[in-house]
mmCIF file of C-alpha atoms in Angstrom:
data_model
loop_
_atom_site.group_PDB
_atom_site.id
_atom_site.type_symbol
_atom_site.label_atom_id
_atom_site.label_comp_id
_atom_site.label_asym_id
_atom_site.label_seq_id
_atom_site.Cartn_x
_atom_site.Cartn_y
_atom_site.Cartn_z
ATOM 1 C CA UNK C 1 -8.030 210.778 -49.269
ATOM 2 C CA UNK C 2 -5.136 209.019 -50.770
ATOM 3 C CA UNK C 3 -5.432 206.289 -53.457
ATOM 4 C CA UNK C 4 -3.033 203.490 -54.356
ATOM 5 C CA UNK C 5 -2.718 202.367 -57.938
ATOM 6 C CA UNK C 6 -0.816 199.269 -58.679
ATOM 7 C CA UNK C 7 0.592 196.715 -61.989
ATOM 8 C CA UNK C 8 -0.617 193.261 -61.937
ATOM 9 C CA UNK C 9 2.221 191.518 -60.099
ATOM 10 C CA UNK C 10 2.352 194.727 -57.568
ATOM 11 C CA UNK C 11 5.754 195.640 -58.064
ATOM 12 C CA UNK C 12 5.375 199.196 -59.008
ATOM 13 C CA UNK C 13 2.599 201.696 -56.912
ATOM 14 C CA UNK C 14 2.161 205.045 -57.175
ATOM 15 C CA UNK C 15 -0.251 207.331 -54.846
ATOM 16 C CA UNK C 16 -2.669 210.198 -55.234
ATOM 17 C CA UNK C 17 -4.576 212.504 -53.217
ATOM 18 C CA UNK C 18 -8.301 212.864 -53.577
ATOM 19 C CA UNK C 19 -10.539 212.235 -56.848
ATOM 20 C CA UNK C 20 -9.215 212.936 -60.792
ATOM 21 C CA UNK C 21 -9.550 216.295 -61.844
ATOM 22 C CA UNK C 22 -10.731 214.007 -64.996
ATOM 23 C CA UNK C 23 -11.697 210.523 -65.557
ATOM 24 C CA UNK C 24 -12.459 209.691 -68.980
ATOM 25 C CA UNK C 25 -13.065 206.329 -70.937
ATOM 26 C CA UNK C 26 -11.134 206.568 -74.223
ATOM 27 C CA UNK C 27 -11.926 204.909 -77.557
ATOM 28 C CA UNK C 28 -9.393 205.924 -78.827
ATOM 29 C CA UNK C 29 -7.015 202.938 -80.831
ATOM 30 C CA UNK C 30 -4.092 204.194 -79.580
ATOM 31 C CA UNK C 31 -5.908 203.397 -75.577
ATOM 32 C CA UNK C 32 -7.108 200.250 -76.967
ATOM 33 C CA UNK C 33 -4.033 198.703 -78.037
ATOM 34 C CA UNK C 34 -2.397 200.112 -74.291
ATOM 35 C CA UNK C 35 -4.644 198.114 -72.480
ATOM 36 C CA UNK C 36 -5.844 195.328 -75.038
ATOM 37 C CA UNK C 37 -9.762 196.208 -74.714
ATOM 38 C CA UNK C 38 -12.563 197.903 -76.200
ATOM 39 C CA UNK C 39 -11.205 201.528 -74.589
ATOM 40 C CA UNK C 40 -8.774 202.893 -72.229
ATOM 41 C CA UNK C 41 -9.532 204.281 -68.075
ATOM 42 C CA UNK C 42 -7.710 207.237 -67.727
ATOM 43 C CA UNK C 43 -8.028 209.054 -64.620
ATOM 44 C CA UNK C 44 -5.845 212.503 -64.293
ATOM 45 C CA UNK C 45 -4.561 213.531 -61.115
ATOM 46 C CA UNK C 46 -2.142 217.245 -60.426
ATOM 47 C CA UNK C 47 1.439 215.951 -60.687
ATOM 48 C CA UNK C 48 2.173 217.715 -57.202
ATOM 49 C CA UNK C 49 -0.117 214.905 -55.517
ATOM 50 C CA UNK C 50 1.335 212.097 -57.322
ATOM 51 C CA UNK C 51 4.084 210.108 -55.836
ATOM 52 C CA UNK C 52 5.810 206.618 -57.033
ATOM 53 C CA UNK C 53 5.775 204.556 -53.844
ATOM 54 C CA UNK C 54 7.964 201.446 -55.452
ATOM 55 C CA UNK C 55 9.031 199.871 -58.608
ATOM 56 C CA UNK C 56 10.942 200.762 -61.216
ATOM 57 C CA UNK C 57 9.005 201.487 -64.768
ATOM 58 C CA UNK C 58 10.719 201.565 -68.613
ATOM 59 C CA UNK C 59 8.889 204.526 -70.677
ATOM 60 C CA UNK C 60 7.105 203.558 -74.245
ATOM 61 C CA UNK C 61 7.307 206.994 -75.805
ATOM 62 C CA UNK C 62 4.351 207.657 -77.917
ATOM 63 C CA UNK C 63 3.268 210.264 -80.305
ATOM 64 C CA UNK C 64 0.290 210.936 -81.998
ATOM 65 C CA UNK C 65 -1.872 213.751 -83.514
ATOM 66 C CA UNK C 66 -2.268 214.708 -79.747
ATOM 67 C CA UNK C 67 1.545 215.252 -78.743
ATOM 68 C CA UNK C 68 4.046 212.922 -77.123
ATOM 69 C CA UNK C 69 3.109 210.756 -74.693
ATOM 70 C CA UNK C 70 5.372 208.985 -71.944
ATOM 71 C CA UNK C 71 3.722 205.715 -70.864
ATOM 72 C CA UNK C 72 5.853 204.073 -67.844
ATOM 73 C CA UNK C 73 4.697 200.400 -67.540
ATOM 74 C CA UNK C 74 6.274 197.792 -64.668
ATOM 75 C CA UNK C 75 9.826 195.793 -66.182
ATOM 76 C CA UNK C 76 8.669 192.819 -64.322
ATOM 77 C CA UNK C 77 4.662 192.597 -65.832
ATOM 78 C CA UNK C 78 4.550 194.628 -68.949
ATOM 79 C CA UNK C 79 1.098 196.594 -67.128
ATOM 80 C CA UNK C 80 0.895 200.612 -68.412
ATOM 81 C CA UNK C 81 0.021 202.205 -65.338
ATOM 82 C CA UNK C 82 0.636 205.781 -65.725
ATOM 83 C CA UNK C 83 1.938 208.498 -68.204
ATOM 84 C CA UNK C 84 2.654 211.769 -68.901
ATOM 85 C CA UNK C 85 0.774 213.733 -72.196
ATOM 86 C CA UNK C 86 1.518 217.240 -73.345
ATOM 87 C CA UNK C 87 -1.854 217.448 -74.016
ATOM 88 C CA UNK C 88 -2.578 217.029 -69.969
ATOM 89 C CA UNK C 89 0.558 218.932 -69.391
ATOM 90 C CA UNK C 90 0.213 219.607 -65.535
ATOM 91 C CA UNK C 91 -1.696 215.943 -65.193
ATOM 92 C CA UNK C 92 -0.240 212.505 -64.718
ATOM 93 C CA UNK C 93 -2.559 209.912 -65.873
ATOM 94 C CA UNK C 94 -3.035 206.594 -64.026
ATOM 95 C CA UNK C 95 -4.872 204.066 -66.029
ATOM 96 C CA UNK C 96 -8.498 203.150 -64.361
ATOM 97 C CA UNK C 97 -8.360 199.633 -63.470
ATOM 98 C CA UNK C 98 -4.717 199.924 -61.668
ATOM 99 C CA UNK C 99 -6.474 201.376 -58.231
ATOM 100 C CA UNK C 100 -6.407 198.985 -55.190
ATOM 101 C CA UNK C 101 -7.938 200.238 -52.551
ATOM 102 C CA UNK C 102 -11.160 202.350 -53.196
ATOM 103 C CA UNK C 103 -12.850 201.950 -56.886
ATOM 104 C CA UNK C 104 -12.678 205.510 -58.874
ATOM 105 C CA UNK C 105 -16.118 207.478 -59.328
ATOM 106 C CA UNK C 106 -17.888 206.585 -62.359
ATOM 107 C CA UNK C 107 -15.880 208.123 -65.489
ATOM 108 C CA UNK C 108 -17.442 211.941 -66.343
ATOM 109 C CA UNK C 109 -16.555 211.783 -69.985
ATOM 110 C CA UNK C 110 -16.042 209.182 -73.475
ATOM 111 C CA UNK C 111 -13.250 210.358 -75.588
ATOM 112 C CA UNK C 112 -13.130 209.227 -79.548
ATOM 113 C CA UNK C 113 -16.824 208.337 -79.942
ATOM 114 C CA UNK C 114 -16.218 207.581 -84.113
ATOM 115 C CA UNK C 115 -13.824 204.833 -82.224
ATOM 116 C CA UNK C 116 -16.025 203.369 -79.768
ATOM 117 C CA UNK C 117 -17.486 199.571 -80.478
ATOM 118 C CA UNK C 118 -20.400 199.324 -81.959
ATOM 119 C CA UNK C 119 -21.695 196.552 -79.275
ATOM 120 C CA UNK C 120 -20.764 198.886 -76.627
ATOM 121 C CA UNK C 121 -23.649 201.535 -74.795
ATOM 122 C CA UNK C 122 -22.833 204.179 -72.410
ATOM 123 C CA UNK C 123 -24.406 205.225 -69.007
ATOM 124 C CA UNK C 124 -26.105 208.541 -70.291
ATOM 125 C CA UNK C 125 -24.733 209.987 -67.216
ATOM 126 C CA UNK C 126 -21.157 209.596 -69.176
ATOM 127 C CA UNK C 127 -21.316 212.993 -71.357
ATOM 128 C CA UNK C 128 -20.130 211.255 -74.911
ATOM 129 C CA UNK C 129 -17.289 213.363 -77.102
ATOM 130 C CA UNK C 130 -14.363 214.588 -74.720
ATOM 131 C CA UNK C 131 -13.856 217.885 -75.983
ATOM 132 C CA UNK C 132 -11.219 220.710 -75.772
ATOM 133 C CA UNK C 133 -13.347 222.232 -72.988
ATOM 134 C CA UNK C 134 -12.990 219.331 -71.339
ATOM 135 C CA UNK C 135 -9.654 218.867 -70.780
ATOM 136 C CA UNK C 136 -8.205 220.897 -67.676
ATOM 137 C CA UNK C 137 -5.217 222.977 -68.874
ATOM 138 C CA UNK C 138 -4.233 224.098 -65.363
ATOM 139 C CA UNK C 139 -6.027 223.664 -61.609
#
């Protein structure tokens, strides 16, 4: 299955094959301030099966206690919608809410629970604290 993730004005689209490898919700601040809410969707797909379909992106370098982060958001409607971490080194990440055509599967994991809103609750099918297990270093 391939999946389409767009921005908001649908300039730029990339594509994917098949489900993340991981899809997390992050609390983390940095994730809030990206998209402007209470936590971050980050699904993680191989690289190999990711492909930009149009647009052209600028790239907000980040780095944090993580490792450097390349977010590439659309020129035309500011929207992040997908980077590269060195902590996900053979990932790209797409962010959650960009996908168009069929909705992602319920998120596996919450990263940064000391971060997460105190107003918020979690499915307990969501396993809370992402942890170094639980990030794929290779496929």
């Amino acid at each position: 299955m391939k999946r389409k993730a767009q921005c908001c004005c649908g300039a730029c689209e990339v594509e994917v094959k098949g489900d993340p490898t991981l899809y997390a919700l992050c609390n983390c601040n940095n994730c809030k301030k990206r998209t402007g809410s209470a936590f971050g969707l980050s699904a993680y797909f191989d690289k190999k099966d990711f492909l930009v379909i149009s647009g052209k992106t600028y790239i907000y370098p980040v780095e944090n206690a993580q490792g450097k982060q390349q977010r590439h958001f659309c020129q035309h409607c500011g929207t992040t919608l997908f980077w590269f971490a060195d902590v996900f080194d053979v990932f790209v990440g797409i962010a959650g809410g960009c996908f168009v055509d069929e909705p992602l599967p319920m998120p596996t994991v919450s990263a940064m629970p000391e971060n997460q809103c105190s107003w918020f609750s979690l499915n307990d099918k969501i396993k809370s604290g992402l942890t170094a297990e639980d990030i794929p270093k290779e496929l």
